[in-house]
Amino acid sequence: MLDQLPELIDPVVFAERTSHLVGAVKLHRMSRLSDFLFEKEGDLKVDLHFYKEGKVPTIEGHIEGHLNLICQSCLKSLPWEVHKQVKIGMVQTIEQADRLEAGLEPLVITEERMSFPSMVEDEVIISLPDYPRHAEPCMEYTNVKFVEPEEIEETSDNPFSVLAKLKNTGAQ
Ligand SMILES: [Zn+2]
């Protein structure tokens, strides 16, 4: 079993030292991701390199794992495989973010240390569909009763039924 990775990291220092983080992050450490999950047990496998590309501290690697999402149609479990490629350029300002080379996702670093599980869950959440649901129709309608128009009782004072009778008589 892989080691649980730390809560707080200093990603810029990691990049300056050229570091490699491999391990697991438990799903219950990621509260925002948990909102999407039917099953909150388990973890995500993380394999990330921190290095400098020119002057830009960069994080590159992947996040893998098996999730059970909540199907938004039937609210039951929806098995989902995570294969998220990560390539992040760390910046301090929005202007720097605009100047990043294509293919680098900007991450604005405002404090030295940041929550590592929070960074991982951000990466996974953006890879999830907006509206996760089973590929095949899964919604059950058994508890919904439709009232057919034919079942509505006709009453003698319904002006339309009177008109219908007149029309029938006139045609003969
Ligand atoms: Zn479903």
Short mmCIF file of C-alpha atoms and ligand atoms in Angstrom, two decimals:
data_model
loop_
_atom_site.label_atom_id
_atom_site.label_comp_id
_atom_site.label_asym_id
_atom_site.label_seq_id
_atom_site.Cartn_x
_atom_site.Cartn_y
_atom_site.Cartn_z
CA MET A 1 0.00 0.00 0.00
CA LEU A 2 1.19 3.48 -0.86
CA ASP A 3 2.01 6.02 1.80
CA GLN A 4 -0.48 8.72 2.56
CA LEU A 5 0.87 11.99 1.23
CA PRO A 6 1.27 15.10 3.44
CA GLU A 7 -1.46 17.63 4.15
CA LEU A 8 0.56 20.79 3.48
CA ILE A 9 3.32 21.20 0.91
CA ASP A 10 5.44 24.08 -0.31
CA PRO A 11 5.15 23.44 -4.07
CA VAL A 12 7.62 26.13 -5.20
CA VAL A 13 10.36 24.78 -2.91
CA PHE A 14 9.52 21.26 -4.14
CA ALA A 15 10.04 22.49 -7.71
CA GLU A 16 13.31 24.27 -6.88
CA ARG A 17 14.64 21.05 -5.34
CA THR A 18 13.24 18.87 -8.17
CA SER A 19 11.02 16.52 -6.20
CA HIS A 20 8.91 13.48 -6.95
CA LEU A 21 5.79 12.77 -4.90
CA VAL A 22 4.28 9.29 -5.20
CA GLY A 23 1.58 8.01 -2.92
CA ALA A 24 -2.08 8.00 -2.08
CA VAL A 25 -4.61 10.52 -0.85
CA LYS A 26 -7.68 9.18 0.94
CA LEU A 27 -11.00 10.32 -0.51
CA HIS A 28 -12.32 11.47 2.85
CA ARG A 29 -9.50 14.07 2.97
CA MET A 30 -11.14 15.76 -0.05
CA SER A 31 -14.45 17.18 1.17
CA ARG A 32 -15.46 18.96 -2.05
CA LEU A 33 -14.85 15.85 -4.14
CA SER A 34 -16.81 13.82 -1.55
CA ASP A 35 -19.96 15.72 -2.56
CA PHE A 36 -19.79 13.91 -5.93
CA LEU A 37 -19.23 10.47 -4.40
CA PHE A 38 -21.66 7.64 -3.70
CA GLU A 39 -18.88 5.70 -1.92
CA LYS A 40 -16.48 7.83 0.11
CA GLU A 41 -14.03 5.05 1.04
CA GLY A 42 -10.89 4.55 -1.03
CA ASP A 43 -8.08 6.72 -2.30
CA LEU A 44 -6.48 8.25 -5.36
CA LYS A 45 -2.98 7.35 -6.54
CA VAL A 46 -0.82 10.36 -7.19
CA ASP A 47 2.45 10.49 -9.13
CA LEU A 48 3.74 14.04 -9.54
CA HIS A 49 7.08 15.57 -10.50
CA PHE A 50 7.94 19.08 -9.29
CA TYR A 51 10.60 20.86 -11.33
CA LYS A 52 11.43 24.17 -12.99
CA GLU A 53 10.81 24.67 -16.67
CA GLY A 54 12.83 27.79 -17.41
CA LYS A 55 11.75 30.09 -14.62
CA VAL A 56 8.35 28.46 -14.13
CA PRO A 57 7.92 26.05 -11.20
CA THR A 58 5.99 23.17 -12.78
CA ILE A 59 4.04 20.17 -11.54
CA GLU A 60 3.66 17.30 -14.00
CA GLY A 61 2.33 13.77 -13.68
CA HIS A 62 -0.94 11.96 -13.21
CA ILE A 63 -3.70 11.08 -10.76
CA GLU A 64 -5.36 7.67 -11.05
CA GLY A 65 -8.09 5.87 -9.19
CA HIS A 66 -11.50 4.32 -9.07
CA LEU A 67 -14.46 6.38 -7.88
CA ASN A 68 -18.14 5.67 -7.39
CA LEU A 69 -19.92 8.86 -8.40
CA ILE A 70 -23.58 9.63 -7.79
CA CYS A 71 -25.61 9.19 -11.00
CA GLN A 72 -27.58 12.41 -11.43
CA SER A 73 -30.49 10.53 -13.00
CA CYS A 74 -31.11 7.68 -10.53
CA LEU A 75 -28.89 8.82 -7.59
CA LYS A 76 -27.25 5.38 -7.47
CA SER A 77 -23.59 4.41 -7.78
CA LEU A 78 -21.83 5.22 -11.05
CA PRO A 79 -18.38 3.55 -11.34
CA TRP A 80 -15.84 6.03 -12.72
CA GLU A 81 -12.14 5.66 -13.57
CA VAL A 82 -9.91 8.68 -13.01
CA HIS A 83 -6.96 9.10 -15.40
CA LYS A 84 -6.05 12.75 -14.97
CA GLN A 85 -2.92 14.10 -16.63
CA VAL A 86 -1.53 17.05 -14.73
CA LYS A 87 0.66 19.83 -16.06
CA ILE A 88 0.57 22.92 -13.90
CA GLY A 89 2.63 26.11 -14.08
CA MET A 90 2.83 27.92 -10.76
CA VAL A 91 2.48 31.70 -10.92
CA GLN A 92 2.04 34.56 -8.49
CA THR A 93 -0.17 36.86 -10.54
CA ILE A 94 -2.88 36.64 -13.19
CA GLU A 95 -0.52 38.50 -15.60
CA GLN A 96 2.04 35.72 -15.21
CA ALA A 97 -0.72 33.17 -15.77
CA ASP A 98 -1.56 34.84 -19.11
CA ARG A 99 2.07 34.53 -20.22
CA LEU A 100 2.35 30.79 -19.51
CA GLU A 101 3.07 28.61 -22.50
CA ALA A 102 0.15 26.68 -24.00
CA GLY A 103 -0.60 23.37 -22.33
CA LEU A 104 0.29 24.59 -18.85
CA GLU A 105 -2.61 25.02 -16.48
CA PRO A 106 -1.98 28.05 -14.26
CA LEU A 107 -2.03 27.70 -10.50
CA VAL A 108 -1.82 31.00 -8.64
CA ILE A 109 0.24 30.51 -5.49
CA THR A 110 -0.75 33.05 -2.84
CA GLU A 111 0.88 31.44 0.19
CA GLU A 112 4.04 29.42 0.60
CA ARG A 113 2.24 26.32 1.73
CA MET A 114 -0.87 24.84 0.25
CA SER A 115 -3.16 21.92 0.96
CA PHE A 116 -2.02 18.99 -1.14
CA PRO A 117 -5.33 17.05 -1.00
CA SER A 118 -7.12 20.24 -2.06
CA MET A 119 -4.88 20.59 -5.14
CA VAL A 120 -5.48 16.92 -6.04
CA GLU A 121 -9.25 17.24 -5.70
CA ASP A 122 -9.32 20.40 -7.85
CA GLU A 123 -7.57 18.45 -10.62
CA VAL A 124 -10.02 15.55 -10.33
CA ILE A 125 -13.16 17.70 -10.08
CA ILE A 126 -12.35 19.54 -13.34
CA SER A 127 -11.99 16.14 -15.05
CA LEU A 128 -15.48 14.97 -14.01
CA PRO A 129 -18.50 15.42 -16.29
CA ASP A 130 -20.89 18.28 -15.44
CA TYR A 131 -23.76 15.85 -15.22
CA PRO A 132 -22.51 12.34 -14.34
CA ARG A 133 -25.03 9.64 -15.23
CA HIS A 134 -25.27 6.05 -16.46
CA ALA A 135 -24.89 5.58 -20.22
CA GLU A 136 -28.10 3.53 -20.38
CA PRO A 137 -31.49 4.83 -19.14
CA CYS A 138 -31.62 4.10 -15.42
CA MET A 139 -34.38 6.33 -14.10
CA GLU A 140 -37.31 4.46 -12.54
CA TYR A 141 -40.78 5.84 -13.12
CA THR A 142 -42.67 3.22 -11.08
CA ASN A 143 -43.70 5.66 -8.37
CA VAL A 144 -45.04 8.24 -10.77
CA LYS A 145 -48.67 7.85 -11.85
CA PHE A 146 -49.80 9.70 -14.92
CA VAL A 147 -53.48 10.61 -15.15
CA GLU A 148 -54.74 9.83 -18.63
CA PRO A 149 -57.13 12.45 -20.09
CA GLU A 150 -59.71 9.67 -20.72
CA GLU A 151 -59.98 9.09 -16.99
CA ILE A 152 -61.29 12.58 -16.37
CA GLU A 153 -64.99 12.21 -15.72
CA GLU A 154 -67.32 13.98 -18.09
CA THR A 155 -70.01 15.95 -16.43
CA SER A 156 -73.29 16.98 -17.99
CA ASP A 157 -72.60 20.67 -17.51
CA ASN A 158 -69.35 20.51 -19.51
CA PRO A 159 -70.13 22.87 -22.42
CA PHE A 160 -67.81 20.95 -24.74
CA SER A 161 -69.66 17.66 -24.25
CA VAL A 162 -72.92 19.44 -25.11
CA LEU A 163 -71.36 20.84 -28.28
CA ALA A 164 -70.09 17.37 -29.19
CA LYS A 165 -73.62 15.94 -28.85
CA LEU A 166 -75.11 18.70 -31.00
CA LYS A 167 -72.54 18.15 -33.66
CA ASN A 168 -73.27 14.43 -33.75
CA THR A 169 -77.02 15.03 -34.04
CA GLY A 170 -76.59 17.59 -36.78
CA ALA A 171 -74.56 15.26 -38.92
CA GLN A 172 -77.36 12.66 -39.13
ZN ZN B 1 -28.27 6.16 -13.10
#
